[in-house]
Coordinates of C-alpha atoms and ligand atoms in Angstrom, one line a residue:
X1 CA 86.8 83.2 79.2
X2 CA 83.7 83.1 81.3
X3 CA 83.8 84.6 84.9
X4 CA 82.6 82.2 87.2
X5 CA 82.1 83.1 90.6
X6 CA 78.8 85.6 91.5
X7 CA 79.8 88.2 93.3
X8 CA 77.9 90.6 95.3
X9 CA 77.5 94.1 94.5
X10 CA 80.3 96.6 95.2
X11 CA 81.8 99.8 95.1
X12 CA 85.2 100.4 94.7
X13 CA 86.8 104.2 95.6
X14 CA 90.0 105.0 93.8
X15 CA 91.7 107.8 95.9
X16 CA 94.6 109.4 93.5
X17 CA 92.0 108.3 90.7
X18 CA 93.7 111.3 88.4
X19 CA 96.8 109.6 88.8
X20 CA 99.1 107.4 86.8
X21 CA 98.5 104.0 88.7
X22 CA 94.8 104.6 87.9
X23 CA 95.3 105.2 84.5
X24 CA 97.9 102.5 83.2
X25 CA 97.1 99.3 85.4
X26 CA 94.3 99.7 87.9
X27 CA 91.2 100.8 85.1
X28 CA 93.0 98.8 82.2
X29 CA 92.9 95.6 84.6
X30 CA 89.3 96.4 85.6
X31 CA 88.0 96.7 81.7
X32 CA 89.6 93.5 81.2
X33 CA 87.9 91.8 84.5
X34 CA 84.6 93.5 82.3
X35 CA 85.5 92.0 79.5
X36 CA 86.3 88.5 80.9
X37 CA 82.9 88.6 83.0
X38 CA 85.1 88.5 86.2
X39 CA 83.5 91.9 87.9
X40 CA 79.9 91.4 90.1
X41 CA 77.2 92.9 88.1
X42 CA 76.3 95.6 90.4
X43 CA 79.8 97.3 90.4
X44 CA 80.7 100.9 90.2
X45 CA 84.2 103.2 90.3
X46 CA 84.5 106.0 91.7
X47 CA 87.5 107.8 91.5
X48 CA 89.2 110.5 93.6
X49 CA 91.2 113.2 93.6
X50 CA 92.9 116.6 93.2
X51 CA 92.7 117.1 89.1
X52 CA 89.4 119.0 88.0
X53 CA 87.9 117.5 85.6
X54 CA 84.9 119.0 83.5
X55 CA 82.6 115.8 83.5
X56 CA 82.4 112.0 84.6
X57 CA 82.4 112.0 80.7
X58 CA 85.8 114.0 80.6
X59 CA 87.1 111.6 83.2
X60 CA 85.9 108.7 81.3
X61 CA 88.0 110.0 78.2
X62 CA 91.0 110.5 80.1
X63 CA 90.6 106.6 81.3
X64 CA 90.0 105.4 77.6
X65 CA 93.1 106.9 76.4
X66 CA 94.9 104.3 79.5
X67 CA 92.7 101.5 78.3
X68 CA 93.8 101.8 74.5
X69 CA 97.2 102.0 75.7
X70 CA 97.7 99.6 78.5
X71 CA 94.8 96.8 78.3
X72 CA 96.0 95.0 75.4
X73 CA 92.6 94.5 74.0
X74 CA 91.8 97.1 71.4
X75 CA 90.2 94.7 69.4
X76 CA 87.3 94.3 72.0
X77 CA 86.7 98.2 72.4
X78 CA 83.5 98.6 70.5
X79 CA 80.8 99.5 72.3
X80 CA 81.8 97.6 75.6
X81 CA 83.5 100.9 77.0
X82 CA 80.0 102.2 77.1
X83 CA 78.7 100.0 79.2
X84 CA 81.9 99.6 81.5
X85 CA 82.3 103.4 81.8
X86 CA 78.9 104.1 82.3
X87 CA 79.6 102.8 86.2
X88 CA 82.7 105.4 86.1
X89 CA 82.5 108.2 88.2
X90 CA 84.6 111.4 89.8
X91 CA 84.4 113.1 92.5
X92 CA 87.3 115.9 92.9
X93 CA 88.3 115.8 96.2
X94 CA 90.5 117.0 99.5
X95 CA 91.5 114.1 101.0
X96 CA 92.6 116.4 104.2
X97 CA 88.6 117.7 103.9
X98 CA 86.6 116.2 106.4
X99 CA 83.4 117.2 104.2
X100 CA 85.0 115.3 101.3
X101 CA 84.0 111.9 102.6
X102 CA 80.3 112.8 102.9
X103 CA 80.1 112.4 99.1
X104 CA 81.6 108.9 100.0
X105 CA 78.7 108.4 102.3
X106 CA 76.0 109.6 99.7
X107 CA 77.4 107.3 97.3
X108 CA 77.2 104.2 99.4
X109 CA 73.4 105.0 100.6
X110 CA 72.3 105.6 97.3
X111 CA 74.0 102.4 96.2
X112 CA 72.6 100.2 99.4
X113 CA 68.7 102.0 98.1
X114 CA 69.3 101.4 94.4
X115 CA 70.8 97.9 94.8
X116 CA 68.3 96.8 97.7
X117 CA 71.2 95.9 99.9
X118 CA 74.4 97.1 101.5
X119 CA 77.9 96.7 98.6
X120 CA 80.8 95.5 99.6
X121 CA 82.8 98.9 99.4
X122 CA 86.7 99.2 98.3
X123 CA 89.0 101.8 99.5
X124 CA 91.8 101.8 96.7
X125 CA 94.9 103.7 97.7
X126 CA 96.7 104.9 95.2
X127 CA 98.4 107.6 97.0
X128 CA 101.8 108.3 97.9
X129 CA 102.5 106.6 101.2
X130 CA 102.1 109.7 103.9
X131 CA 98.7 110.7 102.2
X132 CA 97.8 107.1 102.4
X133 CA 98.3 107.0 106.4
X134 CA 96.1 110.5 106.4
X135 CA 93.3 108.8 104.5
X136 CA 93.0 105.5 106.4
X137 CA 93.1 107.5 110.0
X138 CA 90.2 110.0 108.0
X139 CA 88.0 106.8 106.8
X140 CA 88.4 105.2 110.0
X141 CA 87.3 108.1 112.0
X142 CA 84.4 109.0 109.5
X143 CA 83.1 105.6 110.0
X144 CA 83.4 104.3 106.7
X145 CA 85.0 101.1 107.5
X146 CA 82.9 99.8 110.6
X147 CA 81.5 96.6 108.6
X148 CA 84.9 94.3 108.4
X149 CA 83.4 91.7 106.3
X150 CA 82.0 94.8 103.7
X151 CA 84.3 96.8 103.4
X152 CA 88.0 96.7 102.5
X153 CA 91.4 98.9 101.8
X154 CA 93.9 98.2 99.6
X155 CA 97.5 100.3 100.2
X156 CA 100.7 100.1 97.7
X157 CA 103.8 99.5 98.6
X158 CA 106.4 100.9 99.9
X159 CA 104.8 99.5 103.8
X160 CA 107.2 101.6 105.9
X161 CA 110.4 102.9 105.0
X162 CA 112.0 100.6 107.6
X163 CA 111.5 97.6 110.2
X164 CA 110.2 100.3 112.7
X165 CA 108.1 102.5 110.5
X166 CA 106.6 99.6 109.0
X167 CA 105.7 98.1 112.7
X168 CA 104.4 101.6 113.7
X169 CA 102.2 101.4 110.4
X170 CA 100.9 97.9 111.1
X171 CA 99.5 99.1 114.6
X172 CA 98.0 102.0 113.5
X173 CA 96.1 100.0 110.8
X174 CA 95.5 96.9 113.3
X175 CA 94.1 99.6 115.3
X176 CA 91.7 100.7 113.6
X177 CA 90.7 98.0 110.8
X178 CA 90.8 94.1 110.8
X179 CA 93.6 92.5 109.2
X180 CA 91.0 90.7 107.1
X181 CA 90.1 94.5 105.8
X182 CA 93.9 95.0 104.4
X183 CA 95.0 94.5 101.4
X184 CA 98.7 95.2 100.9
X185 CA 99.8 94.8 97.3
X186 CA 103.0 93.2 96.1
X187 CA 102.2 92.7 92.2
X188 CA 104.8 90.0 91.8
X189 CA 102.7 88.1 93.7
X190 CA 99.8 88.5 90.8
X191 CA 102.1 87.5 87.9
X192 CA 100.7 84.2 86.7
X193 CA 104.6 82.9 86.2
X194 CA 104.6 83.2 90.0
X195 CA 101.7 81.7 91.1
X196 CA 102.3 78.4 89.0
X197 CA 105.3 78.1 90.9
X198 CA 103.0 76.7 93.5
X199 CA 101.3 74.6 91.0
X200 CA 104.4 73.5 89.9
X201 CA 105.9 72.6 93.5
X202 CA 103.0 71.4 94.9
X203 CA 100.6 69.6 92.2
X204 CA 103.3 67.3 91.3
X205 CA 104.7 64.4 93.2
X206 CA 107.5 64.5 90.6
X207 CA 109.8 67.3 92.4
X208 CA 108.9 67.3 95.9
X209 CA 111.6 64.5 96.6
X210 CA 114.4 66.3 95.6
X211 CA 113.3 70.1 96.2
X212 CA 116.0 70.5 99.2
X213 CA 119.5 70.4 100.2
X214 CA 120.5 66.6 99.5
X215 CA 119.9 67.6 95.7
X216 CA 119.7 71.3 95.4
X217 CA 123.2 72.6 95.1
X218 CA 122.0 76.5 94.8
X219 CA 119.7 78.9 93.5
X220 CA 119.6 81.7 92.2
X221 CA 117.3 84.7 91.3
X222 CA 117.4 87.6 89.0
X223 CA 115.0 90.7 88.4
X224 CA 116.7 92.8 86.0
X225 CA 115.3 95.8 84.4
X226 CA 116.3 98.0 81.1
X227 CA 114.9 101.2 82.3
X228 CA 116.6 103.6 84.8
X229 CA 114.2 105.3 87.4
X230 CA 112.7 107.2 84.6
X231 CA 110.4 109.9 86.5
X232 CA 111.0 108.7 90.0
X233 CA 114.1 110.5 91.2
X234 CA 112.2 111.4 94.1
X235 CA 110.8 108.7 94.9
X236 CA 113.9 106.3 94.4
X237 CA 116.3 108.4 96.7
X238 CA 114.4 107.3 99.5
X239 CA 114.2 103.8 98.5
X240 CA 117.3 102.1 96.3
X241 CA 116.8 98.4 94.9
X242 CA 116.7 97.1 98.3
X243 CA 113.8 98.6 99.6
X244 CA 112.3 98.9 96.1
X245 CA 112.9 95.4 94.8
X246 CA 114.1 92.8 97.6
X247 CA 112.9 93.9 100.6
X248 CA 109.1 92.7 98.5
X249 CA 109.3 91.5 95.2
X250 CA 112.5 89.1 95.7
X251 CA 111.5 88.0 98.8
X252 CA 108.2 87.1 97.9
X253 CA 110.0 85.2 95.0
X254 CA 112.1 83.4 97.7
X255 CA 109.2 82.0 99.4
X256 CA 107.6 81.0 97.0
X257 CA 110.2 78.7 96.5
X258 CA 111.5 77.2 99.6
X259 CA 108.1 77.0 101.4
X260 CA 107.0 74.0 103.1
X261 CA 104.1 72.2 101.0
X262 CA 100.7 74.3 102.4
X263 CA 98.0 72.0 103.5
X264 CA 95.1 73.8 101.8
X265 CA 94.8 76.8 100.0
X266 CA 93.3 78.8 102.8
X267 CA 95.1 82.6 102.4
X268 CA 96.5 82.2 106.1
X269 CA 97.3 78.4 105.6
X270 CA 99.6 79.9 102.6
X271 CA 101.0 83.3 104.5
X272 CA 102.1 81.0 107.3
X273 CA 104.1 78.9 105.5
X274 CA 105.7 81.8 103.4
X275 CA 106.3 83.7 107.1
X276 CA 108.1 80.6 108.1
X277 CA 110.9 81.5 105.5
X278 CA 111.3 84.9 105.9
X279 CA 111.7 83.8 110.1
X280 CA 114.4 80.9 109.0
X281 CA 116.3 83.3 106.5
X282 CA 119.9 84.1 108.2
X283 CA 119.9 87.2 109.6
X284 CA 123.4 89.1 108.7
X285 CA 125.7 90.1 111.2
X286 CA 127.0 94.0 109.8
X287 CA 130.4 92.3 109.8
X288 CA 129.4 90.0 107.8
X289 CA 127.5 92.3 104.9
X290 CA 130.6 92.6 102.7
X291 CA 130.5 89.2 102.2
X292 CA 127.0 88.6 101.2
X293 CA 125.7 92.0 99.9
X294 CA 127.0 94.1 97.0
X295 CA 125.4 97.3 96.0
X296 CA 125.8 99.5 92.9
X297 CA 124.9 102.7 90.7
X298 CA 124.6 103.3 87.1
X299 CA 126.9 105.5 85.5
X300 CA 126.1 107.1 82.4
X301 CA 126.2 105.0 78.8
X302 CA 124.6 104.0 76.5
X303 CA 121.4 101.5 76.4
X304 CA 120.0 100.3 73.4
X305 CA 121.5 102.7 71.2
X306 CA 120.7 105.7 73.0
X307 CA 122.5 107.8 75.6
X308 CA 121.0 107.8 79.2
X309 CA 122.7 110.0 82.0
X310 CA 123.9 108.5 85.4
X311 CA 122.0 108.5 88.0
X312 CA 123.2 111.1 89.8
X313 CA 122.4 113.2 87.0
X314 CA 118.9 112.2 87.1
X315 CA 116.0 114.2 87.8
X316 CA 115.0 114.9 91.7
X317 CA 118.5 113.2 92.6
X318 CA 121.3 114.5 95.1
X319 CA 124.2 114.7 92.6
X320 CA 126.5 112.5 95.4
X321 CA 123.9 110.4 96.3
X322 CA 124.9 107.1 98.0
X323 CA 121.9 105.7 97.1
X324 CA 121.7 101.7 95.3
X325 CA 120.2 100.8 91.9
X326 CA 121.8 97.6 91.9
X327 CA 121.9 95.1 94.9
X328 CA 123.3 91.3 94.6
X329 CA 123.3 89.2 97.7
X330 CA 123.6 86.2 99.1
X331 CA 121.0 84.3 101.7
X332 CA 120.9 81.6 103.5
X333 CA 117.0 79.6 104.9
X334 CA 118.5 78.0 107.9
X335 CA 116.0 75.0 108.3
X336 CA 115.9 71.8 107.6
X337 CA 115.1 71.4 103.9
X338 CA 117.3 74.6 102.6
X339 CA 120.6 74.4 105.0
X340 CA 123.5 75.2 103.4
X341 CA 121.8 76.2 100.2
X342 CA 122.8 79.8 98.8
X343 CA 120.2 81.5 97.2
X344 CA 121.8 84.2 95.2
X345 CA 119.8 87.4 94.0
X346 CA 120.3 90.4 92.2
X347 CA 118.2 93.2 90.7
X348 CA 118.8 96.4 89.1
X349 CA 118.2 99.3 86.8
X350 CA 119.9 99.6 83.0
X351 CA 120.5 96.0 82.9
X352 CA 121.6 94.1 79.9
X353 CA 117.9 92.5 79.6
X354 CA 114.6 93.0 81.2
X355 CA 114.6 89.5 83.0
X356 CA 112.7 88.2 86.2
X357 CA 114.2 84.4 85.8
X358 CA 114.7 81.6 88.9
X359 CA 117.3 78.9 88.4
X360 CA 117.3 76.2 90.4
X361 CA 121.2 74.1 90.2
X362 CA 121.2 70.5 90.8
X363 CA 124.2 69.0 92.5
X364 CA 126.3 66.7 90.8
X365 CA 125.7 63.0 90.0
X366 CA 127.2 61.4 92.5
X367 CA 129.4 59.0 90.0
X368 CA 130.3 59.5 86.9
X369 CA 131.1 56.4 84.6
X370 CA 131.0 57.7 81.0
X371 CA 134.9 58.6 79.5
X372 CA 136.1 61.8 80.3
X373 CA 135.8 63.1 76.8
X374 CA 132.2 62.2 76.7
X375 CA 131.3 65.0 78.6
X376 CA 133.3 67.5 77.9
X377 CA 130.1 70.0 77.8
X378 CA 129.1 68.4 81.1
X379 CA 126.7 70.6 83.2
X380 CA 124.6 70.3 86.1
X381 CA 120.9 69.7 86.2
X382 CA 119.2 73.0 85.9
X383 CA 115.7 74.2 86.3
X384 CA 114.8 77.7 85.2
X385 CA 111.7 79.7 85.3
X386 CA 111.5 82.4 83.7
X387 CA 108.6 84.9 85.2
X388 CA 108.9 87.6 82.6
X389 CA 109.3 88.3 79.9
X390 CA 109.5 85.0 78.6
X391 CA 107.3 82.5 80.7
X392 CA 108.4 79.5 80.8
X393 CA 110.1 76.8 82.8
X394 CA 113.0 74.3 81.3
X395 CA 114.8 71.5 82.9
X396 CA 118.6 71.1 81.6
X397 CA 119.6 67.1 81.6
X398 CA 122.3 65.3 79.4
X399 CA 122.2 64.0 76.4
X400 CA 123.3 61.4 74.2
X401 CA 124.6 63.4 70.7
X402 CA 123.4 60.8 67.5
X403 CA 126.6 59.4 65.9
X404 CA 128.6 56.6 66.5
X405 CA 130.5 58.4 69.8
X406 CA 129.6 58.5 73.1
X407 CA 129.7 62.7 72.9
X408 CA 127.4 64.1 75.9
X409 CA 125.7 67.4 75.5
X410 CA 123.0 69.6 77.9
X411 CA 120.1 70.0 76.5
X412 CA 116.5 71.7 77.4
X413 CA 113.2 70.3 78.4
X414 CA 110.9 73.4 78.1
X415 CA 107.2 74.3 79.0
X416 CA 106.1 77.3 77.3
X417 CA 103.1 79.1 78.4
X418 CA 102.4 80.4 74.8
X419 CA 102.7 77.2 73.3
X420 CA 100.6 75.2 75.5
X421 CA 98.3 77.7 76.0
X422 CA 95.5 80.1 73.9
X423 CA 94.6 83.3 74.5
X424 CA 96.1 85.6 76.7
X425 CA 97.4 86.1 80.3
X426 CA 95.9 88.1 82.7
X427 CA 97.8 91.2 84.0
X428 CA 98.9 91.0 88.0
X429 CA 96.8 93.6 88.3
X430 CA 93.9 92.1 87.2
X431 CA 94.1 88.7 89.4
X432 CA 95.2 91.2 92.8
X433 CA 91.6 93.2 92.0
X434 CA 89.6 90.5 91.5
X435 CA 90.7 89.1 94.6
X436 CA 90.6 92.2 96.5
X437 CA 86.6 92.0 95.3
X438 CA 86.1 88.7 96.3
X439 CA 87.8 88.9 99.7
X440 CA 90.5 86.7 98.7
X441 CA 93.5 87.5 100.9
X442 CA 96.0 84.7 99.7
X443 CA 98.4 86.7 97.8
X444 CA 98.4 89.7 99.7
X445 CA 101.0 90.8 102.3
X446 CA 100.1 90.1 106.1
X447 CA 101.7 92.1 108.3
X448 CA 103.8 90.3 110.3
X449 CA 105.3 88.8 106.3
X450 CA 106.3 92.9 105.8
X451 CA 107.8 93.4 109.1
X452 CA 110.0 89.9 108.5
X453 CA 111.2 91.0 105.5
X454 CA 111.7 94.4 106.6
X455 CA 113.7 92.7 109.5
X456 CA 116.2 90.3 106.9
X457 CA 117.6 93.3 105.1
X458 CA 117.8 95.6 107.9
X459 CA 121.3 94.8 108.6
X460 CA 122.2 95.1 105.1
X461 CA 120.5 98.6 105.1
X462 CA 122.1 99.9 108.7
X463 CA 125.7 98.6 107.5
X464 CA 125.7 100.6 104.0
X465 CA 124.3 103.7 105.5
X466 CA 126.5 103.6 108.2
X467 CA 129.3 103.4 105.3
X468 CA 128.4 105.2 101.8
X469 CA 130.0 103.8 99.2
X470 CA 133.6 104.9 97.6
X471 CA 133.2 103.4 94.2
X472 CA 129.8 105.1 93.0
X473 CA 128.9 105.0 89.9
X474 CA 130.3 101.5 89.8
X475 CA 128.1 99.9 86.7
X476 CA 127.6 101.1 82.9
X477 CA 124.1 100.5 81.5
X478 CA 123.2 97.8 79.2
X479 CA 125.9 95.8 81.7
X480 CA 125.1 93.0 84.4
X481 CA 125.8 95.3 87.4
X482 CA 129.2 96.0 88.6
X483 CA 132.3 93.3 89.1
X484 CA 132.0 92.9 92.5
X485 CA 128.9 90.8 91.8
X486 CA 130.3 88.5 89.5
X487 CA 132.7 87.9 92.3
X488 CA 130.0 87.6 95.2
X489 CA 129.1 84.2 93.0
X490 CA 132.3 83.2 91.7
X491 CA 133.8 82.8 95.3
X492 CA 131.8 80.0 96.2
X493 CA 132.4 78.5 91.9
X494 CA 129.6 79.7 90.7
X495 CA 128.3 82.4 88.2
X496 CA 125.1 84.2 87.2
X497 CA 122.8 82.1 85.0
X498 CA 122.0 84.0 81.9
X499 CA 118.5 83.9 80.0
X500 CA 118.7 80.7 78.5
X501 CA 118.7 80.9 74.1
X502 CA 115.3 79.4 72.9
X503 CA 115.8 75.7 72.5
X504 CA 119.4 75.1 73.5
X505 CA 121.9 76.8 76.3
Ligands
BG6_601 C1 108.1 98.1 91.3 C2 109.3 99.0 91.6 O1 107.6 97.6 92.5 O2 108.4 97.0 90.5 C3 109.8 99.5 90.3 O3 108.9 100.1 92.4 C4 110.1 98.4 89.3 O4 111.0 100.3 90.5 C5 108.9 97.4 89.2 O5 110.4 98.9 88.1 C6 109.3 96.2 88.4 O6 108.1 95.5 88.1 P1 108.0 94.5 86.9 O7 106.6 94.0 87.0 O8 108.2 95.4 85.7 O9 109.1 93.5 87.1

């Protein structure tokens, strides 16, 4: 794959360039970028942070050992590590230092002399969320961000901790730095599954017609994971699956889906249409949270053969903690196209399978004339895509079983990305930094998308802390999450749609 585009020279800082974002997506993603010819010629990392390391070389090593692990390219290693690490440098560094950032300036004068003219210059933020805050205030005040169309900062998730946090945030950065200059990261948004779905929806006449309420009976949308928190007991008590996984990830996936067709590809054309949802989904009333929200907690059990503890035994976890690692709801996009269409969601920790898949259900034909017994198997139309790990996308119709009986069965229509397609797909990481070096905005959050979906599950988060659950732990691993949402579906006749068997469901 050749890179295409000729980008100008930059710089990009990793601060928390010790740590383990750096290491397992952010320098495996670059390499690749190298190795694809997607990076400007003039480009050079520097990374950041607390861990002393003897040499640049040292910290090269350390980042070779991510590469061979996480870039899936081992095959291409000879020799081309050289030249990619060669523009890999450290600087070990107090972020809380005022002195610290006059290394930063060095680096970007002797870049602008070397390279004959000023680089577009990268703030990567890979540190936890309160150092972050420190760090942008420090660069803003240090003057390292005064050119808005040079230079750039890229934050992680979690944006605020709530709708008000994440609105204090936003005017602090809108303060200081253009919008244009922030870059906040939601890596669903960089999974190539996701993006088709706009290539899908909108670069064929073939579903546009019936993507709405008239023939859309309901959807539904599962992100389910096999892994507990793992190391991030700390981290997760603060958060819980719906600040984790829907209040971003799901709701990004939402959009993506019910949007209104964009009318170019312009980044704000696209955020404004995907804003639009998050404004028209139904806000809860707390009375009305029962109804459309469950929440659970793993127990301890068994997952793939192998015992795992609950998660109030987990590392860094109060041992009564209230907090979710399941969520399943129901919303509602209360606008023309989507009224009275649920869209169901769930995500959790130690599900039965790792699984980001969208199912879209068709309603009913609107007559049915074959004999009853010809359709005994009778289902729905269906449309699934999966995201990960599969990728693919299937449409479910009827048909005709040979023989000399009218017998009707479903059967799939599938588009598989590894059968239609050679080579390989690029990581989320990789397509969100090479967009963050172009200037490319389109699949980044704005800030009024954060503080609208911050705003849609704020009810659901007032109502459960205001009353902590009595059934905790309430779902053993390797399950689908506890009873209550099976029921949350099966109230309104439906039920969760499984990852569909290879050929036939
Ligand atoms: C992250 C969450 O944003 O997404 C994690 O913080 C979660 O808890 C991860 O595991 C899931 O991402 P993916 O790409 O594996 O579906």
């Amino acid at each position: 794959m050749e890179g295409q585009k000729k980008l100008p020279p930059t710089i990009l800082f990793i601060f928390g360039g010790s740590g383990d974002l750096t290491n397992r997506k952010l320098v495996p993603a670059l390499y690749n970028l190298f190795l694809d010819n997607y990076l400007p010629d003039k480009f050079v990392i520097i990374g950041a942070g607390r861990t002393p390391f003897d040499s640049d070389e040292d910290y090269r090593k350390k980042l070779f050992e991510g590469v061979q692990s996480f870039s899936g390219r081992k095959d291409e290693l000879d020799g081309k590590w050289q030249v990619f690490s060669s523009n890999i440098f450290y600087h070990l560094t107090d972020l809380r230092d005022d002195s610290s950032y006059q290394n930063i300036f060095e680096d970007i004068k002797n870049k602008t002399k070397d390279w004959g003219e000023p680089p577009v210059t990268i703030f990567y933020l890979a540190v936890a969320p309160q150092l972050a805050q420190v760090l942008a205030q420090k660069l803003y005040e240090q003057k390292l961000c005064e050119d808005p169309v040079r230079t750039r900062l890229v934050f992680e998730k979690p944006f605020g901790h709530d709708l008000q946090s994440a609105h204090e945030l936003n005017q602090l950065l809108r303060s200081m730095f253009d919008e244009e200059q922030i870059f906040r990261i939601d890596h669903y948004l960089g999974k190539e599954t996701v993006q088709n779905i706009l290539a899908f929806r909108f670069a064929n006449a073939l579903f546009e017609p019936i993507w709405n309420n008239n023939y859309i009976d309901h959807i539904q949308i599962t992100a389910a994971e096999t892994v507990g928190v793992e190391n991030r007991g700390g981290y997760y008590e603060q958060a819980g699956a719906l600040r984790d996984m829907v209040q971003n990830h799901i709701l990004q996936l939402i959009c993506m889906i019910a949007m209104e067709p964009p009318v170019s590809f312009d980044a704000n054309e696209i955020r404004n249409k995907k804003v639009d949802v998050l404004h028209a989904i139904r806000k809860l009333d707390p009375e009305e949270v029962h109804a459309h929200a469950v929440r659970g907690q793993y127990a301890a059990g068994w997952m793939n053969g192998k015992q795992v503890q609950a998660y109030r035994q987990e590392k860094d976890v109060n041992p009564q903690s209230p907090v979710e690692t399941f969520v399943a709801a129901k919303f509602f996009i209360d606008n023309w196209r989507w009224r009275n269409v649920p869209f169901y969601i769930r995500t959790g920790k130690f599900l039965h399978e790792k699984t980001t898949l969208i199912t879209i259900e068709f309603k009913d034909a609107p007559c049915y004339s074959f004999p009853k017994e010809a359709a005994e198997t009778w289902r729905p139309n269906r449309l699934t895509i999966s995201i990960q790990p599969e990728m693919d996308i299937r449409i479910r119709f009827q048909a005709k079983q040979p023989g000399q009986e009218m017998v009707l069965n479903p059967v799939n229509m599938i588009f598989s990305y590894a059968e239609a397609y050679d080579g390989r797909e690029p990581e989320a990481y990789e397509t969100l930094l090479e967009d963050v070096i172009s200037g490319n905005q389109t699949l980044f959050m704005r800030a009024d998308q954060v503080e609208a979906a911050w705003a849609i599950i704020e009810p659901i988060m007032q109502t459960w802390l205001k009353r902590p659950p009595v059934d905790f732990p309430n779902y053993t691993p390797g399950s689908w999450g506890p009873e209550d949402s099976e029921e949350l579906i099966a109230r309104d006749g439906h039920h969760w749609a499984v990852v569909p068997a290879k050929t036939k469901e």
